[in-house]
Tab-separated table of C-alpha atoms and ligand atoms in Angstrom:
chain	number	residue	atom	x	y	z
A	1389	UNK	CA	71.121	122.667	13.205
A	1390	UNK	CA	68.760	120.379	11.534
A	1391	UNK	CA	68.000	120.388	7.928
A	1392	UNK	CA	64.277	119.965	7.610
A	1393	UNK	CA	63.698	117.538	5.097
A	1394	UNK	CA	60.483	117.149	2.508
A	1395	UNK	CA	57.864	114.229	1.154
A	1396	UNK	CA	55.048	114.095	-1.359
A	1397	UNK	CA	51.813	113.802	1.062
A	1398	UNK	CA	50.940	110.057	-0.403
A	1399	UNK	CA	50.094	109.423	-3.748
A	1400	UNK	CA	49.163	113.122	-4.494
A	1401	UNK	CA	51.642	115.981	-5.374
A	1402	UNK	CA	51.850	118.190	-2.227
A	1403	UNK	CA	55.683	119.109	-0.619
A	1404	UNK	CA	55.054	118.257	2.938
A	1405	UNK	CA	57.630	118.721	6.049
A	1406	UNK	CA	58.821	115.615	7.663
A	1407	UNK	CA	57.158	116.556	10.923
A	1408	UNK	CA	53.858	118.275	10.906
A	1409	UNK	CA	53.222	120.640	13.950
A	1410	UNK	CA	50.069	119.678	15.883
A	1411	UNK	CA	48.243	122.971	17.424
A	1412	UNK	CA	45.748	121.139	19.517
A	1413	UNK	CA	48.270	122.186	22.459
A	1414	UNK	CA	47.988	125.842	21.647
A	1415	UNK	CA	44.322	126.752	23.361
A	1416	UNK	CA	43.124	126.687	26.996
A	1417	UNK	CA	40.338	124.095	27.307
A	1418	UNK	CA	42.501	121.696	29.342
A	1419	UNK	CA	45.004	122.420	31.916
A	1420	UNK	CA	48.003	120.333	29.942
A	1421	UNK	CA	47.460	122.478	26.811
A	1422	UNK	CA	49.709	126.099	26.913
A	1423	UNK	CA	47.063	128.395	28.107
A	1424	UNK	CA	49.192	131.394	26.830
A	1425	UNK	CA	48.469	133.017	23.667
A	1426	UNK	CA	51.768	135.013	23.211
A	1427	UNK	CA	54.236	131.359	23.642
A	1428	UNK	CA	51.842	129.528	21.621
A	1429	UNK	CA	52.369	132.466	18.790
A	1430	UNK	CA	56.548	132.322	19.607
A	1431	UNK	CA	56.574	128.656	19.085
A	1432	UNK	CA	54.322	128.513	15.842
A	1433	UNK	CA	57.365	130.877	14.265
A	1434	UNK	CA	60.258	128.943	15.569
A	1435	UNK	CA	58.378	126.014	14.208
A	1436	UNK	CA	57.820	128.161	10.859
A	1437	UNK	CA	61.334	129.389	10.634
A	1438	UNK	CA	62.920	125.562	10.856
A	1439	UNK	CA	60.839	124.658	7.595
A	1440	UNK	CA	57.886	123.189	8.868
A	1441	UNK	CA	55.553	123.604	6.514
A	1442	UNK	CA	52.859	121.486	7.905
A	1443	UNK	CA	50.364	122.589	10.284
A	1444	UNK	CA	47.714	120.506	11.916
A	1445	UNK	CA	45.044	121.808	14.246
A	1446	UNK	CA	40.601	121.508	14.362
A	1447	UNK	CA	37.378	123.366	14.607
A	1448	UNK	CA	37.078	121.908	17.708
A	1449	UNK	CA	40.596	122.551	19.911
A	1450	UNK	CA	39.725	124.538	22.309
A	1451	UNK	CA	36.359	125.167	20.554
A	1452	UNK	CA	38.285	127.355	17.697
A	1453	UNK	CA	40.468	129.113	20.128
A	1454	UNK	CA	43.697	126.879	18.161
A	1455	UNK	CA	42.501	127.953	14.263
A	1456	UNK	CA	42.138	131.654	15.550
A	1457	UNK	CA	46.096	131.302	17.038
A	1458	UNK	CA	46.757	129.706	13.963
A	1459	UNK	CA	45.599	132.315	12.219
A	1460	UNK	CA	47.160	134.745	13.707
A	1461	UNK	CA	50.729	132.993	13.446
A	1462	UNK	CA	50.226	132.948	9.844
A	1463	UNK	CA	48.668	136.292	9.154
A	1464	UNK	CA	51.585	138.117	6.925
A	1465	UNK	CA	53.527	135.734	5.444
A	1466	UNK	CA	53.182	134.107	2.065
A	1467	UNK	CA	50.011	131.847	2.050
A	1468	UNK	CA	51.684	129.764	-0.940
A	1469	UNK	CA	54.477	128.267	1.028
A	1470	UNK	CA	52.188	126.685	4.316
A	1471	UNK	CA	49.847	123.576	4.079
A	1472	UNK	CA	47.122	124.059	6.616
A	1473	UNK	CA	45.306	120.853	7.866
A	1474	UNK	CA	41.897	121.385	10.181
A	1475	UNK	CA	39.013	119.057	11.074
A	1476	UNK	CA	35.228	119.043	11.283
A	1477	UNK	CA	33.175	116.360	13.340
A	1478	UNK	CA	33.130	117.425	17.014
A	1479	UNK	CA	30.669	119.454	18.829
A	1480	UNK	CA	31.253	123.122	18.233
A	1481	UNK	CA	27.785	124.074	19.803
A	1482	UNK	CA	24.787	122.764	22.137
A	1483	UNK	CA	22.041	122.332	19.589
A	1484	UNK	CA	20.953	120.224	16.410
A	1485	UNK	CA	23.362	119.726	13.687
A	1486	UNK	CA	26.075	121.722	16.352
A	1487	UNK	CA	28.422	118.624	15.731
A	1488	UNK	CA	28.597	115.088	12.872
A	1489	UNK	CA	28.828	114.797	9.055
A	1490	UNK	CA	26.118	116.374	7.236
A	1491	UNK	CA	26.532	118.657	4.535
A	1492	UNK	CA	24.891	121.250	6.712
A	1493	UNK	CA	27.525	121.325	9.709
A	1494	UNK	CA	30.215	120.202	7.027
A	1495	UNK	CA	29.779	123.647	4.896
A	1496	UNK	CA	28.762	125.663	8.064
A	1497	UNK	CA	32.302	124.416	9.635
A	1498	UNK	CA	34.503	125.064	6.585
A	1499	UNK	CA	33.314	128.781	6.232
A	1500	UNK	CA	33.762	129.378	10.085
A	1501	UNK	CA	36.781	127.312	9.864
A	1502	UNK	CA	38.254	129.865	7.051
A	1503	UNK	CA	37.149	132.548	9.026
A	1504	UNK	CA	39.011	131.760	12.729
A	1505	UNK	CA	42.332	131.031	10.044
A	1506	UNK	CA	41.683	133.732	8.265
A	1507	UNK	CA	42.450	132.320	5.107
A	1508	UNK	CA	40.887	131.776	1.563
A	1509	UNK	CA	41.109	127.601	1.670
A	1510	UNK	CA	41.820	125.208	3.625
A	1511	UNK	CA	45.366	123.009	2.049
A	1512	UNK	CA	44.009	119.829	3.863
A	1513	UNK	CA	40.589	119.475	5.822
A	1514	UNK	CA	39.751	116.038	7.329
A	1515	UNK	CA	37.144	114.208	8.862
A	1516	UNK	CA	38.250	114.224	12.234
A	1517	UNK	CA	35.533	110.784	12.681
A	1518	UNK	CA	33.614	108.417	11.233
A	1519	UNK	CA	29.681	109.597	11.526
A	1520	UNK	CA	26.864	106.848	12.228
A	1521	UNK	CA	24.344	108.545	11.973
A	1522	UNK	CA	25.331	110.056	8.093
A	1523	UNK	CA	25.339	108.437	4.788
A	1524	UNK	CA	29.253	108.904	3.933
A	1525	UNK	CA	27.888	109.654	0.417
A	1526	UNK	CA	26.210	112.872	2.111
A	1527	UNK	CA	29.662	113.922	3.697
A	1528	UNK	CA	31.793	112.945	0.427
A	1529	UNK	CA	29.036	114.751	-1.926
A	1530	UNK	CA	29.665	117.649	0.669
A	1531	UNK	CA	33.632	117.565	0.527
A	1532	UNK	CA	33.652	116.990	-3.257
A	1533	UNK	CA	31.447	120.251	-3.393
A	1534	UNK	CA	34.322	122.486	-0.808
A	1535	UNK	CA	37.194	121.102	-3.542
A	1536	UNK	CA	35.280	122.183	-6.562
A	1537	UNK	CA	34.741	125.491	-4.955
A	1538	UNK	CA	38.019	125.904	-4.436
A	1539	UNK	CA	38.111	126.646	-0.560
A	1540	UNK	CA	39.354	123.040	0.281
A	1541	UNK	CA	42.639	121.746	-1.642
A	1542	UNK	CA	43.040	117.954	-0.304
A	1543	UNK	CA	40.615	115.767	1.679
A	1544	UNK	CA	41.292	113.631	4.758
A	1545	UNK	CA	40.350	111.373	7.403
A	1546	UNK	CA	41.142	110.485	11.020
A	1547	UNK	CA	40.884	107.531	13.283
A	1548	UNK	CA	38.202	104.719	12.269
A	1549	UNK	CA	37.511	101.078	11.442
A	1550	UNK	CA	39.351	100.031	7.943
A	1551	UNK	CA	36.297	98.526	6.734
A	1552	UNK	CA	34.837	101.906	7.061
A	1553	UNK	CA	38.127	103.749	5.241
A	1554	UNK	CA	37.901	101.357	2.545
A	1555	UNK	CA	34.062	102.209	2.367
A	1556	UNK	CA	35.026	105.300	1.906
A	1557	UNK	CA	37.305	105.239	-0.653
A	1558	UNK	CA	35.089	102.969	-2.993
A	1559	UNK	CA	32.245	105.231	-2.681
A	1560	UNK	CA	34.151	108.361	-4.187
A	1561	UNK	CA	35.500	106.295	-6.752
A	1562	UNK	CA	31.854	104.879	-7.956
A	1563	UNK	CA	30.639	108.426	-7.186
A	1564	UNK	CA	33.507	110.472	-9.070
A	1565	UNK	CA	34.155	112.590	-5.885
A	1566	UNK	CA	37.365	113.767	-4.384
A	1567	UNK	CA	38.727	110.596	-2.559
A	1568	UNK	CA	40.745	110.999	1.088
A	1569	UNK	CA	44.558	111.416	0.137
A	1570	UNK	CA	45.522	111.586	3.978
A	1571	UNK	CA	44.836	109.393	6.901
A	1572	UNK	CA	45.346	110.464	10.191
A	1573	UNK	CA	45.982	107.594	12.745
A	1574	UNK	CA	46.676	107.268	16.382
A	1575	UNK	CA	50.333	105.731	16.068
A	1576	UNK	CA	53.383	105.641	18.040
A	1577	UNK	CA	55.595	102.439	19.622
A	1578	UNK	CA	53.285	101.678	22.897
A	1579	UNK	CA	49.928	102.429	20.200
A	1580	UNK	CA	50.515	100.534	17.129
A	1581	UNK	CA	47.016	98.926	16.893
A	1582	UNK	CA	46.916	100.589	13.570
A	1583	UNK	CA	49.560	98.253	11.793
A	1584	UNK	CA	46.173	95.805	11.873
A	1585	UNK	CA	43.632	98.119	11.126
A	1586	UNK	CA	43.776	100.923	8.741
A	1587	UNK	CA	47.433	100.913	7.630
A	1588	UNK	CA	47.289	98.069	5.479
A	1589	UNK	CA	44.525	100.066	3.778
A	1590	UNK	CA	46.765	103.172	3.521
A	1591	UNK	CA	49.553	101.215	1.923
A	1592	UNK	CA	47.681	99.686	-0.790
A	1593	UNK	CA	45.679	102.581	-1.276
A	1594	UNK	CA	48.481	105.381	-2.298
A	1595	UNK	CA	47.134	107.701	0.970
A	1596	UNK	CA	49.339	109.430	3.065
A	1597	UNK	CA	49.466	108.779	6.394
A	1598	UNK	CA	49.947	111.688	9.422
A	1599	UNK	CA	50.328	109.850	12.792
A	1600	UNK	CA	48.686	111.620	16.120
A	1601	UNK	CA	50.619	111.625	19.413
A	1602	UNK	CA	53.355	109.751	17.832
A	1603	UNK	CA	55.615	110.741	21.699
A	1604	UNK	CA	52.556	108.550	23.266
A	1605	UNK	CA	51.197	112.439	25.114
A	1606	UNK	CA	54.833	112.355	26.751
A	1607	UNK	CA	55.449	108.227	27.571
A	1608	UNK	CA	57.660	108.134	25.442
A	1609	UNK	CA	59.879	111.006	26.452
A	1610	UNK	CA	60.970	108.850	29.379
A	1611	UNK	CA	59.560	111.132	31.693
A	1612	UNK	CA	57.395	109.095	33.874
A	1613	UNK	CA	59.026	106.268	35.768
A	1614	UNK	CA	57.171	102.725	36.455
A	1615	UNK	CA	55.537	102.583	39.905
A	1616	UNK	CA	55.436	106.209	40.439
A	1617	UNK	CA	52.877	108.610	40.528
A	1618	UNK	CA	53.367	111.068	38.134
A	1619	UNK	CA	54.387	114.960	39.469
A	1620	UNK	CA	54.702	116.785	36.045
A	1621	UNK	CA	53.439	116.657	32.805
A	1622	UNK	CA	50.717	115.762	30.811
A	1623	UNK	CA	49.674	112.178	32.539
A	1624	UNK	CA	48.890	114.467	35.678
A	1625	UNK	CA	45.475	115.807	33.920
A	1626	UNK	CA	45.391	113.438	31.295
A	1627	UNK	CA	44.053	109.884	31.504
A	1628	UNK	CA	44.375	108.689	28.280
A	1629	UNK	CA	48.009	109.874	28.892
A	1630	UNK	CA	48.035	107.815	32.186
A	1631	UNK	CA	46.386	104.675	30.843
A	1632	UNK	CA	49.804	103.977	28.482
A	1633	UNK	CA	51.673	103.012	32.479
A	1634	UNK	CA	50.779	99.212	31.341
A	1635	UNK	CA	53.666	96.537	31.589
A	1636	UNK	CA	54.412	95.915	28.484
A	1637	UNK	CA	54.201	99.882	27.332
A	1638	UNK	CA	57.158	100.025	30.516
A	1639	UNK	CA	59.225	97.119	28.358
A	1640	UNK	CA	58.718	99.135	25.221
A	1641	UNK	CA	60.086	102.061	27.218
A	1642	UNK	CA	62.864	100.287	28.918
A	1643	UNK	CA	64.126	99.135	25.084
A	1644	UNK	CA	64.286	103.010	24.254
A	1645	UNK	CA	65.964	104.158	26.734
A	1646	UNK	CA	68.559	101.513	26.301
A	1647	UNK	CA	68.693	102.238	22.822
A	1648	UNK	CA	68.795	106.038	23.262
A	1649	UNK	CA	71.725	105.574	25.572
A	1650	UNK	CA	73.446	103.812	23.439
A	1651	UNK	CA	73.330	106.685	20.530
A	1652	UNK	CA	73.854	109.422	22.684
A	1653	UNK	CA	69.886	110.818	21.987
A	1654	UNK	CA	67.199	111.029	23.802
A	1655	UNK	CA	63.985	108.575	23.668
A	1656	UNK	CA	61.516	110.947	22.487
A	1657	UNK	CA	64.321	111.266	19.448
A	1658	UNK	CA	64.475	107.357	19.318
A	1659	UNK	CA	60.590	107.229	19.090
A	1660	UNK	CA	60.027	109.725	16.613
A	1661	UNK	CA	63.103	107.822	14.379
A	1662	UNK	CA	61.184	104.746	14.527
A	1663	UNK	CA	58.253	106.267	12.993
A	1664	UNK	CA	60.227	108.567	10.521
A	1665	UNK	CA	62.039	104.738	9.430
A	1666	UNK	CA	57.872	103.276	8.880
A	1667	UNK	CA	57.655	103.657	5.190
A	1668	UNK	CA	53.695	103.905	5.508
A	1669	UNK	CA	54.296	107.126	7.092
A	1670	UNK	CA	55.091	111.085	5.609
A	1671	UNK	CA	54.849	113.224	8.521
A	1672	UNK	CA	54.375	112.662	11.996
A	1673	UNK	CA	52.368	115.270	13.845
A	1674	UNK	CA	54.558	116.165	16.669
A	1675	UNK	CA	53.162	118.315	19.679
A	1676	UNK	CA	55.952	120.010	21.683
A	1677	UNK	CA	54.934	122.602	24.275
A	1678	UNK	CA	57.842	124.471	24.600
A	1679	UNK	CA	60.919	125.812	22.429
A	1680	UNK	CA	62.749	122.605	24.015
A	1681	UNK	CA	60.313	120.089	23.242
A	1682	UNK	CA	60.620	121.470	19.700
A	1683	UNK	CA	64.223	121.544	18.677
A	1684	UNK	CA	64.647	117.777	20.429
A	1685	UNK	CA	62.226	116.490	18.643
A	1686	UNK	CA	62.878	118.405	15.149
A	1687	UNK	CA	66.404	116.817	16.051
A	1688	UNK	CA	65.035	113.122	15.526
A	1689	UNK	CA	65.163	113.547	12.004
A	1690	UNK	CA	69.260	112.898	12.305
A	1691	UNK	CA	68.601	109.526	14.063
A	1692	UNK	CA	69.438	106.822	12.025
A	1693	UNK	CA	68.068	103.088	13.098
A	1694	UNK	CA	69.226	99.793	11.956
A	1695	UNK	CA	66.994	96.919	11.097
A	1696	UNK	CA	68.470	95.187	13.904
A	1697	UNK	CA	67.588	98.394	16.534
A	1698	UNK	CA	63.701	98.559	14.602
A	1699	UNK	CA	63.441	94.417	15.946
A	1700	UNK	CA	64.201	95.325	19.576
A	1701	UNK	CA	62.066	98.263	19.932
A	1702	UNK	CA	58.767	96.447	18.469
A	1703	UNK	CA	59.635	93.089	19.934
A	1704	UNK	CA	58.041	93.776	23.135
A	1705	UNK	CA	54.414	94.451	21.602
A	1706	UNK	CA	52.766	92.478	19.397
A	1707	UNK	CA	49.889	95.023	18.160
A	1708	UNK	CA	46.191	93.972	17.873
A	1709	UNK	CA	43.151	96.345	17.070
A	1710	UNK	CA	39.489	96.428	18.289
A	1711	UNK	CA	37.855	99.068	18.883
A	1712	UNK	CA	38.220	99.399	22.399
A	1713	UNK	CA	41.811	99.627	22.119
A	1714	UNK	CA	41.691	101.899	19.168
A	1715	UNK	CA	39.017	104.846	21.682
A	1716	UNK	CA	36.508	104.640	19.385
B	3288	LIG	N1	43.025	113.125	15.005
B	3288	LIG	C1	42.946	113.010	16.296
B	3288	LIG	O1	41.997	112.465	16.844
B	3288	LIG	C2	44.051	113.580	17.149
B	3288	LIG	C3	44.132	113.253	18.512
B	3288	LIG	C4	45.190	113.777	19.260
B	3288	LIG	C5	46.128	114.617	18.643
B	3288	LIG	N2	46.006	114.944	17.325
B	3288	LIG	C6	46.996	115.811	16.639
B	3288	LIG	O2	48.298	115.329	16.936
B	3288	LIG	C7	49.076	116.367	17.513
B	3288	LIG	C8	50.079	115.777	18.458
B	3288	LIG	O3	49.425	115.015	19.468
B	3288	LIG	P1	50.000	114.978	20.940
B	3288	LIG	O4	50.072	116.364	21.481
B	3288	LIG	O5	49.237	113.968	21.706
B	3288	LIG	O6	51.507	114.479	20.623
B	3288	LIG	P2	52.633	113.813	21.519
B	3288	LIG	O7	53.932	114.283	20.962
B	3288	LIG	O8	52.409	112.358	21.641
B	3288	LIG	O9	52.433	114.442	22.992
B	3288	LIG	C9	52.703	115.797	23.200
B	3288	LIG	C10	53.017	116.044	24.663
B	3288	LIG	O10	54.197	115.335	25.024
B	3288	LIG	C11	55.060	116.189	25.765
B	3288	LIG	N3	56.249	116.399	24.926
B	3288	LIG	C12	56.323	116.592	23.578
B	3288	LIG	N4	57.610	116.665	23.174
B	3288	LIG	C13	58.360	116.507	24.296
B	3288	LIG	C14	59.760	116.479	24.540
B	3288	LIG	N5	60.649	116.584	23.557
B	3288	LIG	N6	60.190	116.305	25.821
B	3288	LIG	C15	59.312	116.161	26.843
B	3288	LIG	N7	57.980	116.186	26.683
B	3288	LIG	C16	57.512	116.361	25.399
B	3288	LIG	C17	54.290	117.460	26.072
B	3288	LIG	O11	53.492	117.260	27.246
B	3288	LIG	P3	53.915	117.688	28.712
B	3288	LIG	O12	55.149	118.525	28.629
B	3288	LIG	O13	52.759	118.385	29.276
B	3288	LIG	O14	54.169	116.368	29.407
B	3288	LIG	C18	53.342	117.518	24.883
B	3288	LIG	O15	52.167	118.251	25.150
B	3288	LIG	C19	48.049	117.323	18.137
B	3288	LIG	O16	48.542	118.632	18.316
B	3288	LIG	C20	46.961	117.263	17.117
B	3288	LIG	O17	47.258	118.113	16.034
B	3288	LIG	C21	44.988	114.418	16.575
């Protein structure tokens, strides 16, 4: 069995697992997600007993269906030994100020937030976007205010332009507010736009960094074959999923599989190694839907990769960001 190992989150002084365990599968808005409370539950304390710490979910999966599962996985046990990440941003109703960056839907979110968990603070709670139509100063005055209250510990961000990030990051140190300690990018080895966007900003900045679908939705499991029409799995319902069947995502694939083979793993394990060997990165957020999808990929943490092995699977990909590419 695998030992689960530890890192400090970034620069700060939190014990994080190695893998972080996304819950924006455990819910029932889309068809892909588990749509079964009771599994979703089972999995959350396998995941729980392995030593993961680290769990990841938002106000708006499943419009607070996931924090109320959450919540219910973690009612009991001691509160001291879990780091609990959510996210406010997205639309959690159909009216003014039901959605964004304002202190208003900001302060609203973390108490309704606290209450679907159940929990007296939040360990990590991150912008899930970057707002346009806020002053960031508004939103950081408005974080600054949940971590001197004591029902926020940490403060992080997700997905955005770096000039933005670094924007960021400036204004809470002229300010004197709580800065972001945690970035959460989009990053796996068919979506590594981030190595020319935000990264660079992590790395010189000291802040953690939790990459999102870092299995590609399920490319990268080597479970969809080139020219063929997906039958099963996630790409089926999912487009964003789908959109990865490009050429040079199949070459990326083709080096995994060779390289898996070659081990004696599987590919999801050989793409989660690759981003566990990324010094930029703590703690991938992995999002298995089943007991299987679990263990294999809690597995990848025995995968060791040479320098030589790193070289072949990137050389296929040479990574560029805009925003296009990056969804936003
Ligand atoms: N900040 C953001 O904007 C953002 C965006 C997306 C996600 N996230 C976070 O990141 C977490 C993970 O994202 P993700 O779910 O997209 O991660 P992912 O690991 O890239 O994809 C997960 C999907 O891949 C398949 N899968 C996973 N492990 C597998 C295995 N060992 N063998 C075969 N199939 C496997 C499953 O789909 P099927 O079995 O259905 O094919 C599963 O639902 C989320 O839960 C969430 O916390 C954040």
């Amino acid at each position: 069995m695998t030992e689960m190992e530890y890192t400090k989150l970034g620069d700060t002084g939190l014990d994080v697992s190695r893998l972080c365990l996304g819950c924006m599968n455990f819910g029932s808005s889309q068809p892909w997600m588990m749509n079964d409370e009771e599994a979703s539950l089972e999995l959350l304390d396998d995941a729980l007993e392995m030593g993961i710490n680290f769990l990841d979910t938002a106000n708006v999966y499943s419009r607070g269906e996931s924090e109320e599962i959450v919540g219910k996985a973690i009612e009991g046990r001691n509160r001291d030994e879990l780091v609990i990440a959510t996210k406010v941003f997205g639309k959690m109703g159909d009216y003014p100020n039901g959605q964004g960056l304002s202190r208003k839907h900001i302060l609203d979110q973390a108490e309704a937030s606290l209450d679907r968990l159940g929990t007296d603070y939040i360990d990590l709670y991150q912008i899930h976007r970057w707002d346009d139509e806020t002053p960031i100063k508004e939103t950081l005055s408005a974080l600054d205010y949940l971590v001197e209250t004591g029902k926020v510990r940490y403060i992080g961000a997700s997905s955005m332009a770096a000039w933005q990030f670094a924007k960021a990051l400036s204004e809470s140190d002229l300010q004197e507010y709580e800065r972001f300690t945690c970035m959460q990018p989009e990053y796996n080895l068919v979506d590594r736009h981030e190595e020319e966007n935000i990264l660079p900003v992590c790395e010189s900045e000291g802040v953690g960094v939790i990459p999102w679908s870092p299995l590609a939705g399920g490319f990268l499991t080597g479970k969809y074959d080139r020219g063929e029409e997906p039958t099963e799995g996630r790409a089926t319902e999912d487009d964003h999923t789908e959109a990865r069947f490009t050429d040079e995502n199949w070459a990326v694939l083709d080096e995994v599989r060779t390289i898996a083979e070659e081990k004696g793993v599987t590919p999801a394990q050989v793409s989660l190694a690759w981003l566990l060997h990324k010094p930029v990165v703590d703690s991938p957020i992995i999002g298995p839907r089943t007991e299987e999808h679990l263990e294999e990929n809690v597995a990848s943490l025995d995968v060791a990769l040479s320098d030589s092995e790193l070289e072949r699977l990137e050389s296929p990909k040479s990574p560029v960001w805009s925003r296009e590419i990056a969804g936003l």
